[in-house]
PDB file of C-alpha atoms in Angstrom:
ATOM      1  CA  LEU A   1      11.845 -23.764  11.113  1.00  0.00           C
ATOM      2  CA  ASP A   2       8.087 -24.316  11.400  1.00  0.00           C
ATOM      3  CA  GLN A   3       8.012 -22.067  14.466  1.00  0.00           C
ATOM      4  CA  THR A   4      10.086 -19.397  12.709  1.00  0.00           C
ATOM      5  CA  LYS A   5       7.719 -19.428   9.764  1.00  0.00           C
ATOM      6  CA  SER A   6       4.565 -19.302  11.909  1.00  0.00           C
ATOM      7  CA  GLU A   7       5.911 -16.435  14.031  1.00  0.00           C
ATOM      8  CA  ALA A   8       6.895 -14.463  10.908  1.00  0.00           C
ATOM      9  CA  LEU A   9       3.477 -14.935   9.318  1.00  0.00           C
ATOM     10  CA  GLU A  10       1.677 -14.053  12.542  1.00  0.00           C
ATOM     11  CA  TRP A  11       3.727 -10.850  12.844  1.00  0.00           C
ATOM     12  CA  GLU A  12       2.955 -10.000   9.214  1.00  0.00           C
ATOM     13  CA  SER A  13      -0.763 -10.570   9.767  1.00  0.00           C
ATOM     14  CA  VAL A  14      -0.827  -8.230  12.773  1.00  0.00           C
ATOM     15  CA  LYS A  15       1.105  -5.531  10.882  1.00  0.00           C
ATOM     16  CA  SER A  16      -1.082  -5.749   7.783  1.00  0.00           C
ATOM     17  CA  LYS A  17      -4.242  -5.212   9.828  1.00  0.00           C
ATOM     18  CA  GLN A  18      -2.822  -1.859  10.963  1.00  0.00           C
ATOM     19  CA  GLY A  19      -2.633  -0.570   7.373  1.00  0.00           C
ATOM     20  CA  VAL A  20      -4.940   0.272   4.524  1.00  0.00           C
ATOM     21  CA  GLY A  21      -4.131  -2.485   2.052  1.00  0.00           C
ATOM     22  CA  CYS A  22      -1.835  -2.704  -0.951  1.00  0.00           C
ATOM     23  CA  MET A  23      -0.516   0.845  -1.363  1.00  0.00           C
ATOM     24  CA  TRP A  24       1.147   0.641  -4.774  1.00  0.00           C
ATOM     25  CA  GLN A  25      -2.257   0.052  -6.352  1.00  0.00           C
ATOM     26  CA  ASP A  26      -3.270   3.600  -5.383  1.00  0.00           C
ATOM     27  CA  HIS A  27      -1.196   4.798  -8.352  1.00  0.00           C
ATOM     28  CA  ILE A  28      -1.291   4.124 -12.067  1.00  0.00           C
ATOM     29  CA  LEU A  29       2.183   3.128 -13.273  1.00  0.00           C
ATOM     30  CA  GLU A  30       3.313   4.451 -16.614  1.00  0.00           C
ATOM     31  CA  PRO A  31       4.182   1.854 -19.302  1.00  0.00           C
ATOM     32  CA  ILE A  32       7.702   0.538 -18.679  1.00  0.00           C
ATOM     33  CA  GLU A  33       8.537   0.708 -22.404  1.00  0.00           C
ATOM     34  CA  GLU A  34       8.459   4.505 -22.279  1.00  0.00           C
ATOM     35  CA  ARG A  35      10.646   5.114 -19.231  1.00  0.00           C
ATOM     36  CA  LYS A  36      13.422   3.817 -16.973  1.00  0.00           C
ATOM     37  CA  ILE A  37      12.725   0.993 -14.523  1.00  0.00           C
ATOM     38  CA  ARG A  38      12.617   2.375 -10.969  1.00  0.00           C
ATOM     39  CA  ILE A  39      14.371   0.351  -8.262  1.00  0.00           C
ATOM     40  CA  GLY A  40      14.540   1.199  -4.568  1.00  0.00           C
ATOM     41  CA  TYR A  41      16.981  -0.397  -2.122  1.00  0.00           C
ATOM     42  CA  LEU A  42      15.844  -0.253   1.521  1.00  0.00           C
ATOM     43  CA  SER A  43      18.489  -0.572   4.238  1.00  0.00           C
ATOM     44  CA  ALA A  44      19.373   0.463   7.783  1.00  0.00           C
ATOM     45  CA  ASP A  45      23.059  -0.124   7.026  1.00  0.00           C
ATOM     46  CA  TYR A  46      24.106   2.596   4.600  1.00  0.00           C
ATOM     47  CA  CYS A  47      27.295   3.246   6.582  1.00  0.00           C
ATOM     48  CA  ASN A  48      30.613   1.464   7.225  1.00  0.00           C
ATOM     49  CA  HIS A  49      28.854  -1.900   7.251  1.00  0.00           C
ATOM     50  CA  PRO A  50      29.264  -5.008   5.036  1.00  0.00           C
ATOM     51  CA  VAL A  51      25.873  -4.389   3.392  1.00  0.00           C
ATOM     52  CA  ALA A  52      26.874  -0.888   2.259  1.00  0.00           C
ATOM     53  CA  ARG A  53      30.313  -2.043   1.157  1.00  0.00           C
ATOM     54  CA  PHE A  54      28.800  -4.765  -1.020  1.00  0.00           C
ATOM     55  CA  MET A  55      26.123  -2.416  -2.332  1.00  0.00           C
ATOM     56  CA  LEU A  56      28.493   0.337  -3.455  1.00  0.00           C
ATOM     57  CA  PRO A  57      29.632  -1.383  -6.683  1.00  0.00           C
ATOM     58  CA  ILE A  58      26.007  -2.232  -7.463  1.00  0.00           C
ATOM     59  CA  PHE A  59      24.990   1.419  -7.178  1.00  0.00           C
ATOM     60  CA  LYS A  60      28.041   2.426  -9.232  1.00  0.00           C
ATOM     61  CA  ASN A  61      27.472  -0.043 -12.055  1.00  0.00           C
ATOM     62  CA  HIS A  62      23.712   0.038 -12.553  1.00  0.00           C
ATOM     63  CA  ASN A  63      22.923   0.859 -16.186  1.00  0.00           C
ATOM     64  CA  ARG A  64      21.520   4.369 -15.815  1.00  0.00           C
ATOM     65  CA  GLU A  65      20.080   4.277 -19.326  1.00  0.00           C
ATOM     66  CA  THR A  66      17.712   1.520 -18.205  1.00  0.00           C
ATOM     67  CA  PHE A  67      17.332   1.973 -14.437  1.00  0.00           C
ATOM     68  CA  GLU A  68      16.664   4.820 -12.004  1.00  0.00           C
ATOM     69  CA  ILE A  69      17.903   4.064  -8.492  1.00  0.00           C
ATOM     70  CA  TRP A  70      16.649   5.125  -5.053  1.00  0.00           C
ATOM     71  CA  ALA A  71      18.608   4.563  -1.830  1.00  0.00           C
ATOM     72  CA  LEU A  72      15.983   4.293   0.915  1.00  0.00           C
ATOM     73  CA  SER A  73      17.727   4.742   4.253  1.00  0.00           C
ATOM     74  CA  CYS A  74      16.266   3.873   7.644  1.00  0.00           C
ATOM     75  CA  GLY A  75      19.513   3.676   9.630  1.00  0.00           C
ATOM     76  CA  SER A  76      20.768   5.979  12.354  1.00  0.00           C
ATOM     77  CA  HIS A  77      24.483   5.866  11.462  1.00  0.00           C
ATOM     78  CA  SER A  78      26.094   8.126   8.879  1.00  0.00           C
ATOM     79  CA  ASP A  79      29.734   8.234   7.783  1.00  0.00           C
ATOM     80  CA  TRP A  80      31.959   8.469   4.698  1.00  0.00           C
ATOM     81  CA  ILE A  81      30.421   5.372   3.112  1.00  0.00           C
ATOM     82  CA  THR A  82      26.986   6.969   3.543  1.00  0.00           C
ATOM     83  CA  LYS A  83      28.230   9.857   1.418  1.00  0.00           C
ATOM     84  CA  HIS A  84      29.437   7.408  -1.238  1.00  0.00           C
ATOM     85  CA  ILE A  85      26.020   5.736  -1.356  1.00  0.00           C
ATOM     86  CA  GLN A  86      24.318   9.121  -1.617  1.00  0.00           C
ATOM     87  CA  SER A  87      26.555  10.203  -4.494  1.00  0.00           C
ATOM     88  CA  GLU A  88      26.216   6.919  -6.414  1.00  0.00           C
ATOM     89  CA  SER A  89      22.411   6.713  -6.184  1.00  0.00           C
ATOM     90  CA  ASP A  90      20.036   8.826  -8.272  1.00  0.00           C
ATOM     91  CA  HIS A  91      17.869   9.631  -5.254  1.00  0.00           C
ATOM     92  CA  TRP A  92      18.251   9.461  -1.470  1.00  0.00           C
ATOM     93  CA  LEU A  93      15.254   9.177   0.863  1.00  0.00           C
ATOM     94  CA  ASP A  94      15.642   9.361   4.651  1.00  0.00           C
ATOM     95  CA  LEU A  95      13.055   7.105   6.313  1.00  0.00           C
ATOM     96  CA  ARG A  96      14.324   7.184   9.893  1.00  0.00           C
ATOM     97  CA  PHE A  97      11.427   9.097  11.374  1.00  0.00           C
ATOM     98  CA  PRO A  98       8.181   8.067   9.597  1.00  0.00           C
ATOM     99  CA  ASN A  99       6.423   4.996  10.983  1.00  0.00           C
ATOM    100  CA  ASP A 100       5.919   1.969   8.747  1.00  0.00           C
ATOM    101  CA  ILE A 101       2.625   3.137   7.235  1.00  0.00           C
ATOM    102  CA  GLN A 102       3.909   6.673   6.654  1.00  0.00           C
ATOM    103  CA  ALA A 103       7.123   5.352   5.091  1.00  0.00           C
ATOM    104  CA  ALA A 104       5.157   2.951   2.889  1.00  0.00           C
ATOM    105  CA  ARG A 105       3.062   5.886   1.661  1.00  0.00           C
ATOM    106  CA  LEU A 106       6.198   7.888   0.840  1.00  0.00           C
ATOM    107  CA  ILE A 107       7.657   4.961  -1.097  1.00  0.00           C
ATOM    108  CA  SER A 108       4.418   4.203  -2.939  1.00  0.00           C
ATOM    109  CA  ASP A 109       4.296   7.835  -4.084  1.00  0.00           C
ATOM    110  CA  LEU A 110       7.657   7.255  -5.823  1.00  0.00           C
ATOM    111  CA  ARG A 111       5.918   4.721  -8.095  1.00  0.00           C
ATOM    112  CA  LEU A 112       8.782   2.255  -7.914  1.00  0.00           C
ATOM    113  CA  ASP A 113       8.685  -0.876 -10.033  1.00  0.00           C
ATOM    114  CA  VAL A 114      10.858  -2.935  -7.667  1.00  0.00           C
ATOM    115  CA  LEU A 115      11.592  -2.544  -3.942  1.00  0.00           C
ATOM    116  CA  ILE A 116      14.508  -4.576  -2.559  1.00  0.00           C
ATOM    117  CA  GLU A 117      15.004  -4.890   1.186  1.00  0.00           C
ATOM    118  CA  LEU A 118      18.562  -5.543   2.351  1.00  0.00           C
ATOM    119  CA  GLY A 119      18.200  -6.484   6.011  1.00  0.00           C
ATOM    120  CA  GLY A 120      15.689  -9.236   6.671  1.00  0.00           C
ATOM    121  CA  PHE A 121      15.208  -9.816  10.391  1.00  0.00           C
ATOM    122  CA  THR A 122      18.357  -7.943  11.429  1.00  0.00           C
ATOM    123  CA  GLY A 123      18.714  -4.909  13.694  1.00  0.00           C
ATOM    124  CA  ASP A 124      16.752  -1.765  12.783  1.00  0.00           C
ATOM    125  CA  ASN A 125      15.061  -3.516   9.856  1.00  0.00           C
ATOM    126  CA  ARG A 126      11.877  -1.964   8.426  1.00  0.00           C
ATOM    127  CA  LEU A 127      10.166  -5.048   7.068  1.00  0.00           C
ATOM    128  CA  GLY A 128       6.945  -3.547   8.381  1.00  0.00           C
ATOM    129  CA  ILE A 129       7.097  -1.111   5.458  1.00  0.00           C
ATOM    130  CA  LEU A 130       6.938  -3.938   2.931  1.00  0.00           C
ATOM    131  CA  VAL A 131       3.897  -5.460   4.618  1.00  0.00           C
ATOM    132  CA  HIS A 132       1.876  -2.536   3.226  1.00  0.00           C
ATOM    133  CA  LYS A 133       3.068  -3.308  -0.340  1.00  0.00           C
ATOM    134  CA  PRO A 134       4.387   0.089  -1.512  1.00  0.00           C
ATOM    135  CA  ALA A 135       5.789  -1.535  -4.676  1.00  0.00           C
ATOM    136  CA  PRO A 136       4.382  -4.171  -7.059  1.00  0.00           C
ATOM    137  CA  ILE A 137       7.524  -6.335  -6.844  1.00  0.00           C
ATOM    138  CA  GLN A 138       9.291  -6.712  -3.485  1.00  0.00           C
ATOM    139  CA  LEU A 139      12.476  -8.757  -3.049  1.00  0.00           C
ATOM    140  CA  SER A 140      14.996  -9.719  -0.335  1.00  0.00           C
ATOM    141  CA  TYR A 141      18.727  -9.475  -0.948  1.00  0.00           C
ATOM    142  CA  LEU A 142      22.167  -9.528   0.653  1.00  0.00           C
ATOM    143  CA  GLY A 143      21.860  -8.710   4.366  1.00  0.00           C
ATOM    144  CA  TYR A 144      19.998 -11.749   5.712  1.00  0.00           C
ATOM    145  CA  PRO A 145      21.092 -15.269   4.638  1.00  0.00           C
ATOM    146  CA  ALA A 146      17.722 -16.905   5.290  1.00  0.00           C
ATOM    147  CA  PRO A 147      14.115 -16.591   4.132  1.00  0.00           C
ATOM    148  CA  THR A 148      11.809 -14.151   5.907  1.00  0.00           C
ATOM    149  CA  TYR A 149       8.753 -16.335   5.114  1.00  0.00           C
ATOM    150  CA  LEU A 150       6.707 -13.142   4.641  1.00  0.00           C
ATOM    151  CA  LYS A 151       3.989 -13.188   1.981  1.00  0.00           C
ATOM    152  CA  CYS A 152       4.829  -9.595   1.025  1.00  0.00           C
ATOM    153  CA  ILE A 153       8.251 -10.759  -0.236  1.00  0.00           C
ATOM    154  CA  ASP A 154       7.936 -11.956  -3.836  1.00  0.00           C
ATOM    155  CA  GLY A 155      11.453 -13.299  -4.288  1.00  0.00           C
ATOM    156  CA  TRP A 156      14.856 -13.861  -2.692  1.00  0.00           C
ATOM    157  CA  ILE A 157      18.075 -13.054  -4.580  1.00  0.00           C
ATOM    158  CA  GLY A 158      21.081 -15.356  -4.073  1.00  0.00           C
ATOM    159  CA  ASP A 159      23.332 -17.933  -5.714  1.00  0.00           C
ATOM    160  CA  LYS A 160      24.118 -21.648  -5.562  1.00  0.00           C
ATOM    161  CA  GLU A 161      26.229 -21.210  -2.417  1.00  0.00           C
ATOM    162  CA  LEU A 162      23.433 -19.468  -0.530  1.00  0.00           C
ATOM    163  CA  PHE A 163      20.626 -21.667  -1.827  1.00  0.00           C
ATOM    164  CA  GLY A 164      22.552 -24.960  -2.021  1.00  0.00           C
ATOM    165  CA  GLY A 165      22.148 -25.935   1.625  1.00  0.00           C
ATOM    166  CA  LEU A 166      18.529 -24.918   2.123  1.00  0.00           C
ATOM    167  CA  ARG A 167      15.995 -27.325   3.550  1.00  0.00           C
ATOM    168  CA  GLU A 168      12.676 -27.788   1.758  1.00  0.00           C
ATOM    169  CA  LEU A 169      10.732 -25.367   3.955  1.00  0.00           C
ATOM    170  CA  GLU A 170      13.350 -22.665   3.380  1.00  0.00           C
ATOM    171  CA  SER A 171      13.638 -23.151  -0.372  1.00  0.00           C
ATOM    172  CA  ASN A 172       9.852 -23.039  -0.755  1.00  0.00           C
ATOM    173  CA  ALA A 173       9.446 -19.849   1.287  1.00  0.00           C
ATOM    174  CA  HIS A 174      10.036 -17.502  -1.668  1.00  0.00           C
ATOM    175  CA  LYS A 175      10.781 -17.636  -5.355  1.00  0.00           C
ATOM    176  CA  LEU A 176      14.555 -18.150  -5.537  1.00  0.00           C
ATOM    177  CA  ILE A 177      16.276 -15.748  -7.933  1.00  0.00           C
ATOM    178  CA  ASN A 178      19.623 -17.373  -8.694  1.00  0.00           C
ATOM    179  CA  ILE A 179      22.546 -15.204  -9.866  1.00  0.00           C
ATOM    180  CA  PRO A 180      24.770 -17.682 -11.793  1.00  0.00           C
ATOM    181  CA  LYS A 181      28.222 -16.185 -11.118  1.00  0.00           C
ATOM    182  CA  GLY A 182      27.710 -15.077  -7.521  1.00  0.00           C
ATOM    183  CA  TYR A 183      25.232 -12.665  -5.994  1.00  0.00           C
ATOM    184  CA  MET A 184      27.689 -10.464  -4.067  1.00  0.00           C
ATOM    185  CA  ALA A 185      29.922  -7.739  -5.505  1.00  0.00           C
ATOM    186  CA  PHE A 186      32.926  -5.968  -4.016  1.00  0.00           C
ATOM    187  CA  ASP A 187      35.126  -3.197  -5.348  1.00  0.00           C
ATOM    188  CA  SER A 188      38.168  -2.142  -3.341  1.00  0.00           C
ATOM    189  CA  GLY A 189      38.729   0.980  -5.433  1.00  0.00           C
ATOM    190  CA  GLY A 190      38.327   4.539  -4.229  1.00  0.00           C
ATOM    191  CA  ASP A 191      38.415   5.184  -0.494  1.00  0.00           C
ATOM    192  CA  ILE A 192      37.617   1.588   0.477  1.00  0.00           C
ATOM    193  CA  THR A 193      41.012   0.061   1.132  1.00  0.00           C
ATOM    194  CA  ILE A 194      41.991  -3.505   1.952  1.00  0.00           C
ATOM    195  CA  GLU A 195      44.203  -3.765   5.015  1.00  0.00           C
ATOM    196  CA  LYS A 196      47.704  -5.093   4.460  1.00  0.00           C
ATOM    197  CA  ARG A 197      48.329  -8.576   5.743  1.00  0.00           C
ATOM    198  CA  CYS A 198      50.319  -8.718   8.970  1.00  0.00           C
ATOM    199  CA  THR A 199      53.761 -10.316   8.976  1.00  0.00           C
ATOM    200  CA  ALA A 200      52.876 -13.105  11.429  1.00  0.00           C
ATOM    201  CA  ALA A 201      54.658 -16.350  10.591  1.00  0.00           C
ATOM    202  CA  ASN A 202      51.685 -18.561  11.364  1.00  0.00           C
ATOM    203  CA  PHE A 203      48.636 -18.939   9.136  1.00  0.00           C
ATOM    204  CA  ARG A 204      45.745 -16.971  10.646  1.00  0.00           C
ATOM    205  CA  TYR A 205      42.030 -17.652  10.410  1.00  0.00           C
ATOM    206  CA  GLY A 206      39.545 -14.914  11.262  1.00  0.00           C
ATOM    207  CA  CYS A 207      35.911 -14.676  12.255  1.00  0.00           C
ATOM    208  CA  PHE A 208      34.551 -11.124  12.427  1.00  0.00           C
ATOM    209  CA  ASN A 209      30.994 -11.767  13.603  1.00  0.00           C
ATOM    210  CA  HIS A 210      28.973 -10.911  16.672  1.00  0.00           C
ATOM    211  CA  ALA A 211      29.841 -13.205  19.586  1.00  0.00           C
ATOM    212  CA  ARG A 212      26.245 -14.439  19.827  1.00  0.00           C
ATOM    213  CA  LYS A 213      26.870 -16.311  16.574  1.00  0.00           C
ATOM    214  CA  LEU A 214      29.603 -18.406  18.217  1.00  0.00           C
ATOM    215  CA  THR A 215      27.465 -21.441  19.014  1.00  0.00           C
ATOM    216  CA  ASN A 216      28.858 -24.696  20.382  1.00  0.00           C
ATOM    217  CA  LYS A 217      28.528 -26.218  16.913  1.00  0.00           C
ATOM    218  CA  THR A 218      30.488 -23.320  15.390  1.00  0.00           C
ATOM    219  CA  ILE A 219      33.260 -23.539  17.990  1.00  0.00           C
ATOM    220  CA  ASP A 220      33.536 -27.306  17.453  1.00  0.00           C
ATOM    221  CA  LEU A 221      33.970 -26.664  13.722  1.00  0.00           C
ATOM    222  CA  PHE A 222      36.637 -24.016  14.373  1.00  0.00           C
ATOM    223  CA  CYS A 223      38.502 -26.472  16.627  1.00  0.00           C
ATOM    224  CA  LYS A 224      38.516 -29.167  13.929  1.00  0.00           C
ATOM    225  CA  VAL A 225      40.005 -26.704  11.441  1.00  0.00           C
ATOM    226  CA  ILE A 226      42.703 -25.565  13.867  1.00  0.00           C
ATOM    227  CA  ARG A 227      43.661 -29.166  14.741  1.00  0.00           C
ATOM    228  CA  GLN A 228      44.178 -29.904  11.049  1.00  0.00           C
ATOM    229  CA  SER A 229      46.340 -26.784  10.632  1.00  0.00           C
ATOM    230  CA  PRO A 230      49.267 -27.184  13.061  1.00  0.00           C
ATOM    231  CA  GLY A 231      50.648 -23.884  14.289  1.00  0.00           C
ATOM    232  CA  SER A 232      47.757 -21.833  12.919  1.00  0.00           C
ATOM    233  CA  GLU A 233      45.922 -19.127  14.848  1.00  0.00           C
ATOM    234  CA  LEU A 234      42.298 -18.054  15.089  1.00  0.00           C
ATOM    235  CA  VAL A 235      41.385 -14.381  15.519  1.00  0.00           C
ATOM    236  CA  LEU A 236      37.879 -13.565  16.798  1.00  0.00           C
ATOM    237  CA  LYS A 237      36.467 -10.056  16.540  1.00  0.00           C
ATOM    238  CA  SER A 238      33.201  -8.859  18.049  1.00  0.00           C
ATOM    239  CA  ILE A 239      31.915  -5.552  19.371  1.00  0.00           C
ATOM    240  CA  SER A 240      30.848  -7.327  22.571  1.00  0.00           C
ATOM    241  CA  PHE A 241      34.500  -8.174  23.308  1.00  0.00           C
ATOM    242  CA  HIS A 242      35.086  -4.501  24.127  1.00  0.00           C
TER     243      HIS A 242
END
């Protein structure tokens, strides 16, 4: 963990030296009492991806009398869920092509109050944008179940299940913003359907993660579960199995 933290902070230091300082301070924000609160959600996964599926009900149910919502997209994939996200957000901004400094400038010009990144250190993330502080409050949420350790991240949104097993270094990395009744939302309505259960007689466990996550420790745990469930089956799904 110490090495992870030091590498993250070193990367952040290098990135920040490439910029021009805290960008949101280039603008004067209007008093919040006289307008809606502006929130931007930054993600590379606004497509048929778990992050987008869990974000859809959040976009749908935001109180539009209080909040104005931006979907900030930096992903290369587009599909029917992308269209849902576009229709349920107040604004859509494509950030695939600008570099981190250019994208940070575009975001800072929106005068957001809160910027929430949804990917952490996952594929195609744009954490480099947040290093240049385009918003006064910057948070991590949903797509990365660990702290980023970055100083530009002001808080980390989760719940007791996510935060309950953290070690001291992890829990002290950011301000923990605890959602009491669970921090994830899912709505199976509309075009997002839940597959019907197969008619197999045996109880089936499933793990739909990338194969690189199948460590020896994980496989040992799976084996213990299967041994205690006679006749059960385990289904593994990964794109690398193709």
